[in-house]
GROMACS .gro file of C-alpha atoms in nm:
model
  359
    1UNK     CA    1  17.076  13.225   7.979
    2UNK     CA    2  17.383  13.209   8.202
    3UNK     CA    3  17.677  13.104   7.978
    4UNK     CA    4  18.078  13.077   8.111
    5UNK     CA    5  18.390  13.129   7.927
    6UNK     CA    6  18.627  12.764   8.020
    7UNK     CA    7  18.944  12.821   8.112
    8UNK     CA    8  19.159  12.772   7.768
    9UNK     CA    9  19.548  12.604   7.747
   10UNK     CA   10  19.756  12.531   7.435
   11UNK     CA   11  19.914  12.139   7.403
   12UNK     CA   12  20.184  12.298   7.344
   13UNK     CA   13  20.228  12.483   7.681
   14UNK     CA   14  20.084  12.127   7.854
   15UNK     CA   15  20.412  11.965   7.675
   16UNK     CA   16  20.650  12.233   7.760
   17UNK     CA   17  20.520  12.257   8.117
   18UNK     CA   18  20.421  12.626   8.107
   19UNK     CA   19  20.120  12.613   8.301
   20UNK     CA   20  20.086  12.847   8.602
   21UNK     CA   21  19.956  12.748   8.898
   22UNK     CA   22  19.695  13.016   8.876
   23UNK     CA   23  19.616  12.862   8.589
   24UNK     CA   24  19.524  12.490   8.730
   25UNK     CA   25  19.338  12.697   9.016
   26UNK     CA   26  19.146  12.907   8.775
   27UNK     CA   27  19.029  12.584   8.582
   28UNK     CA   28  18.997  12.338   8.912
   29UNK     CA   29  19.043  12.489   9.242
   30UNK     CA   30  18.745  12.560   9.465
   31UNK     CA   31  18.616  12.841   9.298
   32UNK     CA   32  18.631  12.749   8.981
   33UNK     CA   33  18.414  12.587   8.674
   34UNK     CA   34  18.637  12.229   8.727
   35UNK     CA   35  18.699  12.254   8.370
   36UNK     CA   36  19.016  12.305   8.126
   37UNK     CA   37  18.971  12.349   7.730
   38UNK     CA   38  19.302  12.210   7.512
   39UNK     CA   39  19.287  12.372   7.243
   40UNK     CA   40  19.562  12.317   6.914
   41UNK     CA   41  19.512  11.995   6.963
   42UNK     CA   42  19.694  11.702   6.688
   43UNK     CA   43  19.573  11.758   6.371
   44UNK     CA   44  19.411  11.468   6.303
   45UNK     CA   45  19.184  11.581   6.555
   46UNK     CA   46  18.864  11.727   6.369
   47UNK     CA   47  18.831  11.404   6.126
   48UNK     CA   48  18.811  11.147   6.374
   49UNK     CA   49  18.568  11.348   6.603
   50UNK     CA   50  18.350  11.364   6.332
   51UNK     CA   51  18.397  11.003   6.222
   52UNK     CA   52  18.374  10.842   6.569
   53UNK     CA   53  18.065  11.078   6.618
   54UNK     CA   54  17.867  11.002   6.295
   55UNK     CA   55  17.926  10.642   6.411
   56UNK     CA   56  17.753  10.732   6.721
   57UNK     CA   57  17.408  10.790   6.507
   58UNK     CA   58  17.463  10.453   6.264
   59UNK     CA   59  17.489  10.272   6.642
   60UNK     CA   60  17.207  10.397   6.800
   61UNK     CA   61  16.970  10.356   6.454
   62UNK     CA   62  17.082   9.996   6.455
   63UNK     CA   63  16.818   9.673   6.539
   64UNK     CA   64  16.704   9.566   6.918
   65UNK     CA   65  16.877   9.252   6.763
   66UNK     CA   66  17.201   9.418   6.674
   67UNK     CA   67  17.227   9.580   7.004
   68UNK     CA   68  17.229   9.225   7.180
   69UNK     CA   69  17.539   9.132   6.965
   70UNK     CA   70  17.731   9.340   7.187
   71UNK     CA   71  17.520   9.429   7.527
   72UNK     CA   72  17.644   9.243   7.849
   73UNK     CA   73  17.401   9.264   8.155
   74UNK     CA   74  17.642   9.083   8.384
   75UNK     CA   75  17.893   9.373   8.360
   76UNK     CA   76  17.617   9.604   8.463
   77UNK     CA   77  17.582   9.752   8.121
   78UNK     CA   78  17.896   9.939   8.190
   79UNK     CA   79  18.063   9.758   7.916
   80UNK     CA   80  17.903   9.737   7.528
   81UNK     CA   81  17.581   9.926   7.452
   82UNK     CA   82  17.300  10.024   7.754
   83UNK     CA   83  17.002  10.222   7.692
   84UNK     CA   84  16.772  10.303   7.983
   85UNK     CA   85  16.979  10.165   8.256
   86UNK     CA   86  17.071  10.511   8.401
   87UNK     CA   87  16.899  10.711   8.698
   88UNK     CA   88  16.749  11.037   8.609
   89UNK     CA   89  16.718  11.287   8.920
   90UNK     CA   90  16.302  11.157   8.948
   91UNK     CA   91  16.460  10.814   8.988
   92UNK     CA   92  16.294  10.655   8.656
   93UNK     CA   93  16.526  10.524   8.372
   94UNK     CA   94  16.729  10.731   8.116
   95UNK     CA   95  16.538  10.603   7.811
   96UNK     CA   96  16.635  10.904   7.585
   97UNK     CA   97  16.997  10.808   7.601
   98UNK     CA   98  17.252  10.534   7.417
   99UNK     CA   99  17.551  10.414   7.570
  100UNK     CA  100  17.883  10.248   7.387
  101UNK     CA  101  18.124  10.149   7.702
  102UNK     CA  102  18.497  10.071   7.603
  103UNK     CA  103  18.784   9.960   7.898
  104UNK     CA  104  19.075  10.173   7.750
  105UNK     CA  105  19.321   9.913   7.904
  106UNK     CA  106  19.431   9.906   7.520
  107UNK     CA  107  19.605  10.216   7.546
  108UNK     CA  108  19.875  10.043   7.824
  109UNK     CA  109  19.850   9.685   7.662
  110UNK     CA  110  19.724   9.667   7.287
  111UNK     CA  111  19.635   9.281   7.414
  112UNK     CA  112  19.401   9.343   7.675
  113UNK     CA  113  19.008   9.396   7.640
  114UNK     CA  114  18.989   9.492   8.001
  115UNK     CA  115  19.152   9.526   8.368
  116UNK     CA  116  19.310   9.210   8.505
  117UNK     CA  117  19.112   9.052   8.745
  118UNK     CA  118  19.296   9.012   9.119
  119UNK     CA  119  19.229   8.826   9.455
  120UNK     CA  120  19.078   9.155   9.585
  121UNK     CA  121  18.871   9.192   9.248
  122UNK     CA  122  18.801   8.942   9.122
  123UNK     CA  123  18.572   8.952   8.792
  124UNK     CA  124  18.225   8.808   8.938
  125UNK     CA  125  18.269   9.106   9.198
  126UNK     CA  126  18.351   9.399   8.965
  127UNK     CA  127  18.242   9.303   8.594
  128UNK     CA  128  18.171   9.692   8.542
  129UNK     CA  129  18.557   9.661   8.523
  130UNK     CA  130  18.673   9.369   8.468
  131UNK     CA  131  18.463   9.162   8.210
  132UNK     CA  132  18.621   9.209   7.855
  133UNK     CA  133  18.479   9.487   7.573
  134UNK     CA  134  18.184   9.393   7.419
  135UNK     CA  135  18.248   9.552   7.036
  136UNK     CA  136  18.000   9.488   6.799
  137UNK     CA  137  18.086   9.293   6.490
  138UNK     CA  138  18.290   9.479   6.234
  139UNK     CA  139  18.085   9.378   5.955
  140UNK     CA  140  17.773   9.575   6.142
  141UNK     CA  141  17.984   9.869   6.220
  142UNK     CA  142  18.314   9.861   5.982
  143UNK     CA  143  18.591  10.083   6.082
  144UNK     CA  144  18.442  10.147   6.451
  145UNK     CA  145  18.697   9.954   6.659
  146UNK     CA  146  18.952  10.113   6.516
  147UNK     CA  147  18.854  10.478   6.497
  148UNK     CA  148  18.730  10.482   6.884
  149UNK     CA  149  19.052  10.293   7.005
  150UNK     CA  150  19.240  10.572   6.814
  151UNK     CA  151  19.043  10.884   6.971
  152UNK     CA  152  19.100  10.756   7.330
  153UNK     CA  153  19.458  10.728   7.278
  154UNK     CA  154  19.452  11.085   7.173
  155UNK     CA  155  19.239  11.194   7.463
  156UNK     CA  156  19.444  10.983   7.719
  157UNK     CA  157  19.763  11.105   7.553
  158UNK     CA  158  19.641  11.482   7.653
  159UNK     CA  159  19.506  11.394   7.970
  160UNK     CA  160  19.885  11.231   8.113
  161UNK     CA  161  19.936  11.639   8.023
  162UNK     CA  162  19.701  11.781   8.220
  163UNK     CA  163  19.767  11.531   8.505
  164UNK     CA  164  20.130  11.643   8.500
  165UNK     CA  165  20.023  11.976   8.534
  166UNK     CA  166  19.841  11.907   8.828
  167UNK     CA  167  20.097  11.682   8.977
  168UNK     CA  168  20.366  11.951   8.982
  169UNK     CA  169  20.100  12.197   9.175
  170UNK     CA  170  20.011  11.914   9.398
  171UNK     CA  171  20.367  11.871   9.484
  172UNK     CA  172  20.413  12.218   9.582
  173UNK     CA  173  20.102  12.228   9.744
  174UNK     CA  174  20.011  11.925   9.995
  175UNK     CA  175  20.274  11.829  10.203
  176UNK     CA  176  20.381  11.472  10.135
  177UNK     CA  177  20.222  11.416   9.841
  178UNK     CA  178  20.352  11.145   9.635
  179UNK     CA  179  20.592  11.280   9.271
  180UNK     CA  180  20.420  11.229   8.973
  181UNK     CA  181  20.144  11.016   9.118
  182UNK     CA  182  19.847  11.149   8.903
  183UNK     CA  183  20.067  11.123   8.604
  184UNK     CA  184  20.148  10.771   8.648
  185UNK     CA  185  19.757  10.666   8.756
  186UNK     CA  186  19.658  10.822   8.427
  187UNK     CA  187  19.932  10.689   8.231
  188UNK     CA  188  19.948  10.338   8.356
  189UNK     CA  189  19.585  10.294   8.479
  190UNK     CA  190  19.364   9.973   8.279
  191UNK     CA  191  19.069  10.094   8.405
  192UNK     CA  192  19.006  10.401   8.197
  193UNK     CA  193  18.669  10.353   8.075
  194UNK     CA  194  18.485  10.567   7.718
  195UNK     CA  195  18.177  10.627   7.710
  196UNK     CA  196  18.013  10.752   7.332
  197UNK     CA  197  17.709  10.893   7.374
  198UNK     CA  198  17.378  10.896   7.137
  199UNK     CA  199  17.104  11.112   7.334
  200UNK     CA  200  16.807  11.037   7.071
  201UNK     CA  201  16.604  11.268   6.896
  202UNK     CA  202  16.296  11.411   7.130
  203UNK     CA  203  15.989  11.262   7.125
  204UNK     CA  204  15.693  11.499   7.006
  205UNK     CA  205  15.528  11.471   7.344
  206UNK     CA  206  15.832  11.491   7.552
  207UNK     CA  207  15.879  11.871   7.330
  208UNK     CA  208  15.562  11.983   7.382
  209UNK     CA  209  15.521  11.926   7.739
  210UNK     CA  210  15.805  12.150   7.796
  211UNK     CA  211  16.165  12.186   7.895
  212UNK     CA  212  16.344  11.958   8.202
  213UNK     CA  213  16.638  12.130   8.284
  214UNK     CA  214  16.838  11.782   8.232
  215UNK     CA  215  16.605  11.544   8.090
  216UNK     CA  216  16.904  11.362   7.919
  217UNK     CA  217  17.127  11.332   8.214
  218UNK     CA  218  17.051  11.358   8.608
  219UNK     CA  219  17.324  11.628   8.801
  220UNK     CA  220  17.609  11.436   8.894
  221UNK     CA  221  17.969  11.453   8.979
  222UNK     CA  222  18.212  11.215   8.766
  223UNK     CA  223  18.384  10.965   9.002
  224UNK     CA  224  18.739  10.942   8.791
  225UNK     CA  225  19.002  11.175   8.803
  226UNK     CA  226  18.985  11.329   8.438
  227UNK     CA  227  18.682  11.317   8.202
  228UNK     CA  228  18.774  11.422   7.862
  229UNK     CA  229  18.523  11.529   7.703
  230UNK     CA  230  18.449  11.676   7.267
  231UNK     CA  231  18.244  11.899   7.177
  232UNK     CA  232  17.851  11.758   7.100
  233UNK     CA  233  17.797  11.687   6.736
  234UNK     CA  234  17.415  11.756   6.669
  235UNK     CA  235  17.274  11.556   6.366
  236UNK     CA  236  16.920  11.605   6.233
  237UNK     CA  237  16.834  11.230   6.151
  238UNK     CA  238  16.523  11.340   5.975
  239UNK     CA  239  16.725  11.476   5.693
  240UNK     CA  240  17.034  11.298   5.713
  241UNK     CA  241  16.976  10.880   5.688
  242UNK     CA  242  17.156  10.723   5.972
  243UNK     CA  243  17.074  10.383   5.904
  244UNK     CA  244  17.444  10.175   5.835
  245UNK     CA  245  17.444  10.188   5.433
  246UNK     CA  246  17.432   9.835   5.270
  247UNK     CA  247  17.753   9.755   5.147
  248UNK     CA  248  17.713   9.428   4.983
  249UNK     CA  249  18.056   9.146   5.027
  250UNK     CA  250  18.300   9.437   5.043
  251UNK     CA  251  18.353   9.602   5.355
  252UNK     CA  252  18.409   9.958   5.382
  253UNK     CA  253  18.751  10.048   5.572
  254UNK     CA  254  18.498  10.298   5.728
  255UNK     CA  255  18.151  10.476   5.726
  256UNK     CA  256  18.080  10.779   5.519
  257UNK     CA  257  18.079  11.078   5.782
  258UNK     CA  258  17.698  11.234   5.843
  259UNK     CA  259  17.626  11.566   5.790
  260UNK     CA  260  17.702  11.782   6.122
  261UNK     CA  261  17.446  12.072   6.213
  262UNK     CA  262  17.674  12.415   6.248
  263UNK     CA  263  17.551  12.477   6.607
  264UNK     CA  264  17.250  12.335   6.814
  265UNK     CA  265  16.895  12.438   6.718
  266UNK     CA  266  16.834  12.504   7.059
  267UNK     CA  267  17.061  12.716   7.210
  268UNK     CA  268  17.005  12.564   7.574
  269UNK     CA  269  17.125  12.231   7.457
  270UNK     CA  270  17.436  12.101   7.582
  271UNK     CA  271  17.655  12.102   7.871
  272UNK     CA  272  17.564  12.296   8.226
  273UNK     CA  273  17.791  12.320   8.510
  274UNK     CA  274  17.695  12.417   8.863
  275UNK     CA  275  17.929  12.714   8.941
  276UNK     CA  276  18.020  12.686   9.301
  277UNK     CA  277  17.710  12.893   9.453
  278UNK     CA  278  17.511  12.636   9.254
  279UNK     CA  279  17.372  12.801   8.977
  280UNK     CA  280  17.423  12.616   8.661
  281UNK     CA  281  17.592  12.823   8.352
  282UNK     CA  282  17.627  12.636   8.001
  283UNK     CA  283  17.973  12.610   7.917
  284UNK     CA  284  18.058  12.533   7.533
  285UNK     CA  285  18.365  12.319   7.407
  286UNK     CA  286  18.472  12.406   7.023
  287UNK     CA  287  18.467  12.202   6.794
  288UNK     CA  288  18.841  12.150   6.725
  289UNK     CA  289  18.976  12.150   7.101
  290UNK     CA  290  18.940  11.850   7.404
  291UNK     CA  291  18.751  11.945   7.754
  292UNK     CA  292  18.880  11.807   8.124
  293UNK     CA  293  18.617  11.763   8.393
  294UNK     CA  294  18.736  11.716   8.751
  295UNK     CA  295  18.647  11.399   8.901
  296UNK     CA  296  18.578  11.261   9.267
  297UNK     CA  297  18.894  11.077   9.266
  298UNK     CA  298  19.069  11.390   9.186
  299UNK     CA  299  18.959  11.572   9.447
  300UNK     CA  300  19.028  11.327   9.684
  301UNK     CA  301  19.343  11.250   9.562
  302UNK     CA  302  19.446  11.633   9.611
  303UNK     CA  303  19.282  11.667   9.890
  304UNK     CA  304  19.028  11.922   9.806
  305UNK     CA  305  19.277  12.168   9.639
  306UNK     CA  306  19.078  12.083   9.277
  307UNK     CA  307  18.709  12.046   9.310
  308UNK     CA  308  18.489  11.765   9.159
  309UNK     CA  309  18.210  11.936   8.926
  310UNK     CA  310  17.864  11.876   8.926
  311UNK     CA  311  17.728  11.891   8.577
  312UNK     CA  312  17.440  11.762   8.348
  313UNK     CA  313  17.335  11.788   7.934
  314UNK     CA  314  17.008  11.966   7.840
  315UNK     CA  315  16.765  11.830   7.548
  316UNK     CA  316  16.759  11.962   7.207
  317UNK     CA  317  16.391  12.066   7.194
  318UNK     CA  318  16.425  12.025   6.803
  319UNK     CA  319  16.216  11.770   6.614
  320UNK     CA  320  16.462  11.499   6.472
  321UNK     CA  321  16.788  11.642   6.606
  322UNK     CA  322  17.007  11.387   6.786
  323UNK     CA  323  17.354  11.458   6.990
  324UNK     CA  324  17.659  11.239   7.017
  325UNK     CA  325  17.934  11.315   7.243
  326UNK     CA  326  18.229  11.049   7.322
  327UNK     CA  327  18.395  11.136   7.736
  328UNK     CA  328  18.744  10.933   7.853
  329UNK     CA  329  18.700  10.855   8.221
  330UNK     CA  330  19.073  10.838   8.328
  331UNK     CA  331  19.016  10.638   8.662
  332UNK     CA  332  19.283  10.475   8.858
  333UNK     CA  333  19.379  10.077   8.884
  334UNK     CA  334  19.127   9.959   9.142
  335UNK     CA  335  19.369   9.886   9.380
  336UNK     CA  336  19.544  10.230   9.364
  337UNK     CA  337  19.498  10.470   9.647
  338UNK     CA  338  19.268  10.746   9.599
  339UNK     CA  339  19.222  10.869   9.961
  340UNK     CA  340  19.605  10.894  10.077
  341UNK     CA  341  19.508  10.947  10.421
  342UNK     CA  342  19.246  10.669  10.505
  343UNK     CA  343  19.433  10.452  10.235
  344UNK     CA  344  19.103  10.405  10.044
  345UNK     CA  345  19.143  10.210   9.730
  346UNK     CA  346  18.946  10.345   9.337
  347UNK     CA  347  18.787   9.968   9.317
  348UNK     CA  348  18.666  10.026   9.703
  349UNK     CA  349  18.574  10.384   9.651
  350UNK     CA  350  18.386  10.324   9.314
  351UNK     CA  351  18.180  10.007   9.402
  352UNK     CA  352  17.919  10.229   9.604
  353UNK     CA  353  17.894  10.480   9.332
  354UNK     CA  354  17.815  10.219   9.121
  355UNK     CA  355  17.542  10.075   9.279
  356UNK     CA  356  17.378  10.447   9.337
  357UNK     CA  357  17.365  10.504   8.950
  358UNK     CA  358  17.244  10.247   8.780
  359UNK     CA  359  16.877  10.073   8.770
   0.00000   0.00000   0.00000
């Protein structure tokens, strides 16, 4: 099993600047893995990973019912929950797999739910982006509002880092290139969508026919600029109950946490990157540190000095054992340029990829 060691920074050399630019090339460049590891993170940290993640399982062990409470077909399922409306690489649907979509525009205005909509976008063309967050009802899931909005702030907070780390290569690097520009799409972008993840436990069939190298997720390049990613939180749901406990009149402030697994039963579970001769190597995030993917509007953005990566998760072949994960797409605005040359716009750029991935 081919495994690869992630480049590693500290926050505290993101904050001070002291990031080489053999560094950024190591993590992103053409050769590399298109991946960075944070590590030292805020404290707070740990807790809410494991909070936002055991929330994760009570989601995805809720009602067909529930689940309409907060699903929105017009915006493509690409805002509220979606289940099975993802392409694997045989084409079919991704039924193995729950989805909780977020617009992050809360981190640049606590007021918004969503993107505004503008004479070039307007909402009945682009609901992926612009219809408003669909958040189930706090008295189904108390405490979950709260606790996501507050581990995307953290995630966006590190990824303005990392952008200004690239920035300050970019500047050196590619004549004319604009100062600070990926800082301030991060930073200022309404766009930035999260995605939590619930990949269910395997069926009993699906285990004993035999391992697909990504039966949870096709191959596929992110189209942002940074994906943040935590580490997977494996949960064996036949021991552990991951039903939402019945609280009665009084709402909890939050869920209890569920028991976490120490490591995945099955070692080949997880994250696999195509290393750039296209063999795929499994590359593990700890527990207490924050992953950044390159994205397709990175790359364009720089032209082609940091590489998009082409990745995809692995099963658990474990009876019982489910995997949450939360990633923070940092995308630009839709009208910001993400091909400086041929003035191509994020909205224009991310409408066809769009339309290839979903069913």
């Amino acid at each position: 099993m081919a495994t690869a060691q992630p480049v590693v920074v500290s926050l505290a050399d993101l904050k001070s600047g002291n990031i080489s630019f053999e560094t950024l090339q190591e993590a992103f460049g053409p050769e590399s893995l298109g991946i960075l590891v944070v590590k030292d993170v805020p404290a707070e940290f740990p807790q809410l990973r494991h909070q936002l993640l055991s929330y994760a399982s009570y989601m995805g062990n809720l009602s067909e019912a529930d689940f309409e409470k907060f699903t929105n077909e017009a915006a493509k399922y690409l805002v509220g929950w979606s289940k099975g409306r993802e392409k694997l690489k045989d084409g079919g649907a991704d039924e193995y797999k729950g989805s909780f979509y977020a617009n992050c525009a809360f981190y640049v205005d606590p007021s918004l739910e969503s993107a505004k909509p503008t004479e070039k976008f307007p909402l009945e063309e682009f609901p992926e982006y612009l219809a408003p967050n669909s958040w189930p009802p706090n008295e189904m899931l108390p405490g979950f509002r709260p606790t996501m909005e507050q581990m995307c702030r953290l995630i966006i907070d590190t990824a303005v880092l990392v952008a200004r780390a690239c920035d300050k290569f970019a500047e050196k690097e590619i004549p004319g290139y604009p100062s600070a520009y990926l800082e301030n799409v991060v930073k200022s972008s309404s766009t930035t969508k999260a995605r939590l993840l619930h990949y269910y436990p395997m069926p009993e069939e699906a285990i004993a026919k035999g391992q697909d190298e990504d039966n949870w997720c096709a191959v596929h390049k992110d189209h942002g600029c940074l994906t943040g990613l935590t580490s997977a939180m494996f949960i064996d749901e036949l021991k552990t109950n991951a039903k939402v406990p019945s609280f009665g009149d009084k709402l909890p402030e939050l869920l209890p946490t569920l028991e976490e697994l120490p490591g995945s039963p099955d070692p080949q579970a997880g994250l696999w990157i195509k290393d750039r001769r296209g063999v795929p190597v499994q590359v593990k995030i700890p527990r207490d540190c924050i992953a950044f993917q390159t994205g397709e509007a990175l790359e364009r953005i720089t032209r082609g000095k940091f590489k998009a990566v082409e990745h995809s998760v692995r099963g658990a072949y474990a009876k019982g054992v489910a995997r949450n994960t939360l990633a923070v797409f940092t995308q630009p605005n839709l009208e910001d340029e993400v091909d400086l040359d041929q003035h191509i716009t994020f909205g224009e750029f991310a409408r066809g990829i769009i339309a290839k991935n979903t069913v």
